[in-house]
Amino acid sequence: EDQVTQSPEALRLQEGESSSLNCSYTVSGLRGLFWYRQDPGKGPEFLFTLYSAGEEKEKERLKATLTKKESFLHITAPKPEDSATYLCAVQARDSSYKLIFGSGTRLLVRP
Amino acid sequence: DTGVSQNPRHKITKRGQNVTFRCDPISEHNRLYWYRQTLGQGPEFLTYFQNEAQLEKSRLLSDRFSAERPKGSFSTLEIQRTEQGDSAMYLCASSPRVTGDSYFGPGTRLTVL
């Protein structure tokens, strides 16, 4: 069964303190791995899609990387406005393009 | 590009009542999905449309749930005889023909009293 596990569940950082979020996955043939940001009471906001091991993508202070078993979301010098829940999801090659999500990592960046 | 829109944003209903939610996808997107999200969890897949055809339904989707996408444009999700366990955020997403990137709407928060 396709599954996604995210760690840690919650993370508190001081402004400027870099860190990484982990997403471990098992899937029967990966079509894509997706990262989303979700603010309280809102829908997930698309950040990145990664398709193959070794691929990296960057957006402002965020950098996503992918291996055959996990993905990392690196946050460099975070700011308070980066506080949100970060969701990871996988899409299987033989699926209907549906996403299987992890439970997310709640990030709080303190000034 | 106005994004995915959902209405209503909030719905409070009494147990046993029927509710209907609407989703308007990004105009050029042919795929449309419904997900449900409870507090502290990631979204769970409910159902998927490609154009007007409903191609997959989750085991989570009981007989009380029905979804339509007439003419391959907007979609509706109806819940009959609501139960307290149906309280959740209902999210709609759409994706284009070329990629699997899904873009989510703001969601409809359902509270069943």
Short mmCIF file of C-alpha atoms in Angstrom, two decimals:
data_model
loop_
_atom_site.label_atom_id
_atom_site.label_comp_id
_atom_site.label_asym_id
_atom_site.label_seq_id
_atom_site.Cartn_x
_atom_site.Cartn_y
_atom_site.Cartn_z
CA GLU A 1 0.00 0.00 0.00
CA ASP A 2 1.25 3.48 -0.89
CA GLN A 3 2.24 5.40 2.23
CA VAL A 4 3.84 8.71 3.24
CA THR A 5 5.38 9.48 6.65
CA GLN A 6 6.53 12.95 7.62
CA SER A 7 8.84 13.93 10.46
CA PRO A 8 9.00 15.70 12.75
CA GLU A 9 5.32 16.33 13.49
CA ALA A 10 6.18 19.80 14.74
CA LEU A 11 9.27 21.98 14.58
CA ARG A 12 10.09 25.24 16.32
CA LEU A 13 12.91 27.37 14.93
CA GLN A 14 14.36 30.73 15.72
CA GLU A 15 14.38 33.17 12.83
CA GLY A 16 17.50 32.44 10.77
CA GLU A 17 17.94 28.91 12.13
CA SER A 18 18.10 26.56 9.12
CA SER A 19 16.64 23.04 9.28
CA SER A 20 15.16 20.20 7.21
CA LEU A 21 11.82 18.41 7.08
CA ASN A 22 11.69 14.73 6.13
CA CYS A 23 9.21 12.82 3.98
CA SER A 24 9.61 9.03 3.72
CA TYR A 25 7.50 7.18 1.19
CA THR A 26 6.63 3.78 -0.19
CA VAL A 27 4.86 3.70 -3.52
CA SER A 28 4.35 1.19 -6.30
CA GLY A 29 6.17 3.20 -8.96
CA LEU A 30 6.58 6.91 -8.33
CA ARG A 31 5.12 9.33 -10.85
CA GLY A 32 5.85 12.40 -8.71
CA LEU A 33 6.46 13.67 -5.19
CA PHE A 34 4.79 16.93 -4.23
CA TRP A 35 5.35 19.51 -1.49
CA TYR A 36 2.61 21.86 -0.37
CA ARG A 37 2.36 24.64 2.21
CA GLN A 38 -0.87 25.01 4.17
CA ASP A 39 -1.84 27.95 6.36
CA PRO A 40 -4.55 27.49 9.04
CA GLY A 41 -8.05 27.37 7.58
CA LYS A 42 -6.82 27.47 3.97
CA GLY A 43 -6.27 25.00 1.16
CA PRO A 44 -2.79 23.61 0.41
CA GLU A 45 -0.59 25.83 -1.74
CA PHE A 46 1.53 24.05 -4.36
CA LEU A 47 5.30 24.42 -3.91
CA PHE A 48 7.25 21.75 -5.86
CA THR A 49 7.01 18.57 -7.89
CA LEU A 50 9.98 16.17 -8.01
CA TYR A 51 9.99 13.29 -10.48
CA SER A 52 13.23 11.33 -10.10
CA ALA A 53 15.95 10.57 -7.55
CA GLY A 54 18.63 13.24 -7.49
CA GLU A 55 16.31 16.01 -8.60
CA GLU A 56 16.36 19.29 -6.67
CA LYS A 57 14.12 22.38 -6.83
CA GLU A 58 14.38 25.73 -5.09
CA LYS A 59 12.02 28.58 -4.29
CA GLU A 60 13.18 31.48 -2.17
CA ARG A 61 14.32 29.97 1.16
CA LEU A 62 13.03 26.48 0.35
CA LYS A 63 14.89 23.66 -1.39
CA ALA A 64 13.40 20.23 -2.04
CA THR A 65 15.45 17.10 -2.78
CA LEU A 66 14.47 13.54 -3.68
CA THR A 67 16.00 10.09 -3.20
CA LYS A 68 14.47 6.69 -3.95
CA LYS A 69 12.99 6.45 -0.46
CA GLU A 70 12.62 9.97 0.89
CA SER A 71 12.47 13.67 0.22
CA PHE A 72 13.78 16.58 2.23
CA LEU A 73 12.53 20.13 2.38
CA HIS A 74 15.42 22.34 3.47
CA ILE A 75 14.57 25.73 4.91
CA THR A 76 17.44 28.20 4.89
CA ALA A 77 17.40 31.20 7.26
CA PRO A 78 13.65 30.99 7.84
CA LYS A 79 11.48 33.98 8.64
CA PRO A 80 8.31 34.12 10.77
CA GLU A 81 6.20 34.21 7.59
CA ASP A 82 7.47 30.71 6.76
CA SER A 83 5.41 29.39 9.69
CA ALA A 84 2.85 26.92 8.27
CA THR A 85 2.16 23.22 7.89
CA TYR A 86 4.22 21.60 5.14
CA LEU A 87 2.60 18.62 3.44
CA CYS A 88 4.28 15.95 1.34
CA ALA A 89 2.36 13.77 -1.11
CA VAL A 90 3.12 11.05 -3.67
CA GLN A 91 1.44 10.16 -6.91
CA ALA A 92 1.77 6.58 -8.11
CA ARG A 93 2.45 5.82 -11.75
CA ASP A 94 -0.51 3.46 -12.08
CA SER A 95 -2.98 5.69 -10.25
CA SER A 96 -5.55 8.20 -11.30
CA TYR A 97 -3.22 11.13 -10.52
CA LYS A 98 -4.62 11.18 -6.97
CA LEU A 99 -2.27 12.29 -4.20
CA ILE A 100 -1.45 10.28 -1.08
CA PHE A 101 -0.55 12.74 1.68
CA GLY A 102 1.44 12.53 4.86
CA SER A 103 0.17 14.16 8.05
CA GLY A 104 2.41 17.17 7.64
CA THR A 105 5.04 19.02 9.67
CA ARG A 106 3.86 22.08 11.61
CA LEU A 107 6.62 24.68 11.43
CA LEU A 108 6.77 27.66 13.79
CA VAL A 109 9.47 30.27 13.23
CA ARG A 110 9.90 32.67 16.12
CA PRO A 111 11.32 36.17 15.66
CA ASP B 1 -6.04 32.52 -13.83
CA THR B 2 -8.45 32.96 -10.94
CA GLY B 3 -7.59 29.69 -9.21
CA VAL B 4 -9.91 27.01 -7.86
CA SER B 5 -12.98 28.36 -6.09
CA GLN B 6 -15.28 26.59 -3.65
CA ASN B 7 -18.65 27.51 -2.21
CA PRO B 8 -19.77 27.83 0.45
CA ARG B 9 -16.65 28.40 2.54
CA HIS B 10 -18.41 27.34 5.71
CA LYS B 11 -21.49 25.18 6.30
CA ILE B 12 -23.13 24.34 9.61
CA THR B 13 -25.88 21.76 9.49
CA LYS B 14 -27.83 19.47 11.77
CA ARG B 15 -27.32 15.73 11.77
CA GLY B 16 -29.51 14.06 9.18
CA GLN B 17 -29.67 17.01 6.78
CA ASN B 18 -28.33 16.94 3.22
CA VAL B 19 -25.60 19.35 2.10
CA THR B 20 -24.12 20.20 -1.30
CA PHE B 21 -20.79 21.84 -2.06
CA ARG B 22 -19.63 23.36 -5.33
CA CYS B 23 -16.17 23.51 -6.89
CA ASP B 24 -15.13 25.59 -9.90
CA PRO B 25 -11.74 24.38 -11.20
CA ILE B 26 -9.13 26.36 -13.12
CA SER B 27 -10.72 26.74 -16.54
CA GLU B 28 -8.27 24.77 -18.69
CA HIS B 29 -7.86 21.89 -16.21
CA ASN B 30 -9.52 18.64 -17.24
CA ARG B 31 -8.91 16.71 -14.00
CA LEU B 32 -10.82 17.44 -10.80
CA TYR B 33 -10.45 15.85 -7.36
CA TRP B 34 -12.25 15.95 -4.04
CA TYR B 35 -10.38 15.40 -0.77
CA ARG B 36 -11.39 15.48 2.89
CA GLN B 37 -9.15 16.79 5.65
CA THR B 38 -9.61 16.48 9.41
CA LEU B 39 -7.66 18.37 12.04
CA GLY B 40 -3.99 17.42 12.22
CA GLN B 41 -4.15 15.12 9.20
CA GLY B 42 -3.24 15.44 5.56
CA PRO B 43 -5.98 15.48 2.91
CA GLU B 44 -7.55 12.10 2.06
CA PHE B 45 -8.61 11.34 -1.50
CA LEU B 46 -12.35 10.92 -2.09
CA THR B 47 -12.98 10.91 -5.83
CA TYR B 48 -11.55 11.91 -9.22
CA PHE B 49 -13.03 13.17 -12.49
CA GLN B 50 -11.42 13.40 -15.89
CA ASN B 51 -13.62 15.76 -17.85
CA GLU B 52 -17.17 14.62 -16.98
CA ALA B 53 -16.27 11.00 -16.20
CA GLN B 54 -15.90 9.90 -12.59
CA LEU B 55 -12.97 7.50 -12.85
CA GLU B 56 -12.20 6.60 -9.25
CA LYS B 57 -13.90 6.63 -5.87
CA SER B 58 -12.21 5.96 -2.54
CA ARG B 59 -13.41 3.26 -0.16
CA LEU B 60 -13.91 6.20 2.23
CA LEU B 61 -16.77 7.42 0.05
CA SER B 62 -19.90 5.84 1.53
CA ASP B 63 -23.22 5.56 -0.30
CA ARG B 64 -24.28 8.82 1.35
CA PHE B 65 -21.73 10.71 -0.75
CA SER B 66 -22.24 11.49 -4.41
CA ALA B 67 -20.28 13.71 -6.78
CA GLU B 68 -21.00 14.99 -10.25
CA ARG B 69 -19.21 17.02 -12.86
CA PRO B 70 -21.74 17.82 -15.59
CA LYS B 71 -20.22 18.92 -18.89
CA GLY B 72 -16.74 18.59 -17.42
CA SER B 73 -16.81 22.04 -15.84
CA PHE B 74 -17.80 22.68 -12.20
CA SER B 75 -18.38 19.82 -9.77
CA THR B 76 -20.72 19.23 -6.85
CA LEU B 77 -20.28 16.99 -3.84
CA GLU B 78 -23.45 16.03 -1.98
CA ILE B 79 -23.63 14.38 1.43
CA GLN B 80 -26.98 12.89 2.37
CA ARG B 81 -28.13 12.26 5.94
CA THR B 82 -25.08 13.93 7.43
CA GLU B 83 -23.43 12.46 10.52
CA GLN B 84 -21.18 14.14 13.08
CA GLY B 85 -18.25 12.16 11.69
CA ASP B 86 -18.67 14.02 8.39
CA SER B 87 -17.42 17.22 10.02
CA ALA B 88 -14.22 18.12 8.16
CA MET B 89 -12.71 20.42 5.55
CA TYR B 90 -13.70 19.37 2.04
CA LEU B 91 -11.08 20.34 -0.51
CA CYS B 92 -11.34 20.47 -4.28
CA ALA B 93 -8.30 20.42 -6.57
CA SER B 94 -7.74 20.51 -10.31
CA SER B 95 -4.83 19.65 -12.55
CA PRO B 96 -4.05 20.20 -16.21
CA ARG B 97 -3.83 17.57 -18.93
CA VAL B 98 -0.04 17.86 -19.28
CA THR B 99 1.16 17.51 -15.68
CA GLY B 100 -0.06 15.99 -12.44
CA ASP B 101 0.39 19.23 -10.47
CA SER B 102 -2.78 19.71 -8.43
CA TYR B 103 -3.96 23.14 -7.35
CA PHE B 104 -6.29 23.32 -4.39
CA GLY B 105 -9.21 25.56 -3.59
CA PRO B 106 -9.76 27.22 -0.20
CA GLY B 107 -12.01 24.41 0.99
CA THR B 108 -15.47 24.15 2.52
CA ARG B 109 -15.52 23.61 6.27
CA LEU B 110 -18.48 21.45 7.28
CA THR B 111 -19.70 21.29 10.87
CA VAL B 112 -22.43 18.77 11.67
CA LEU B 113 -24.20 19.43 14.97
#
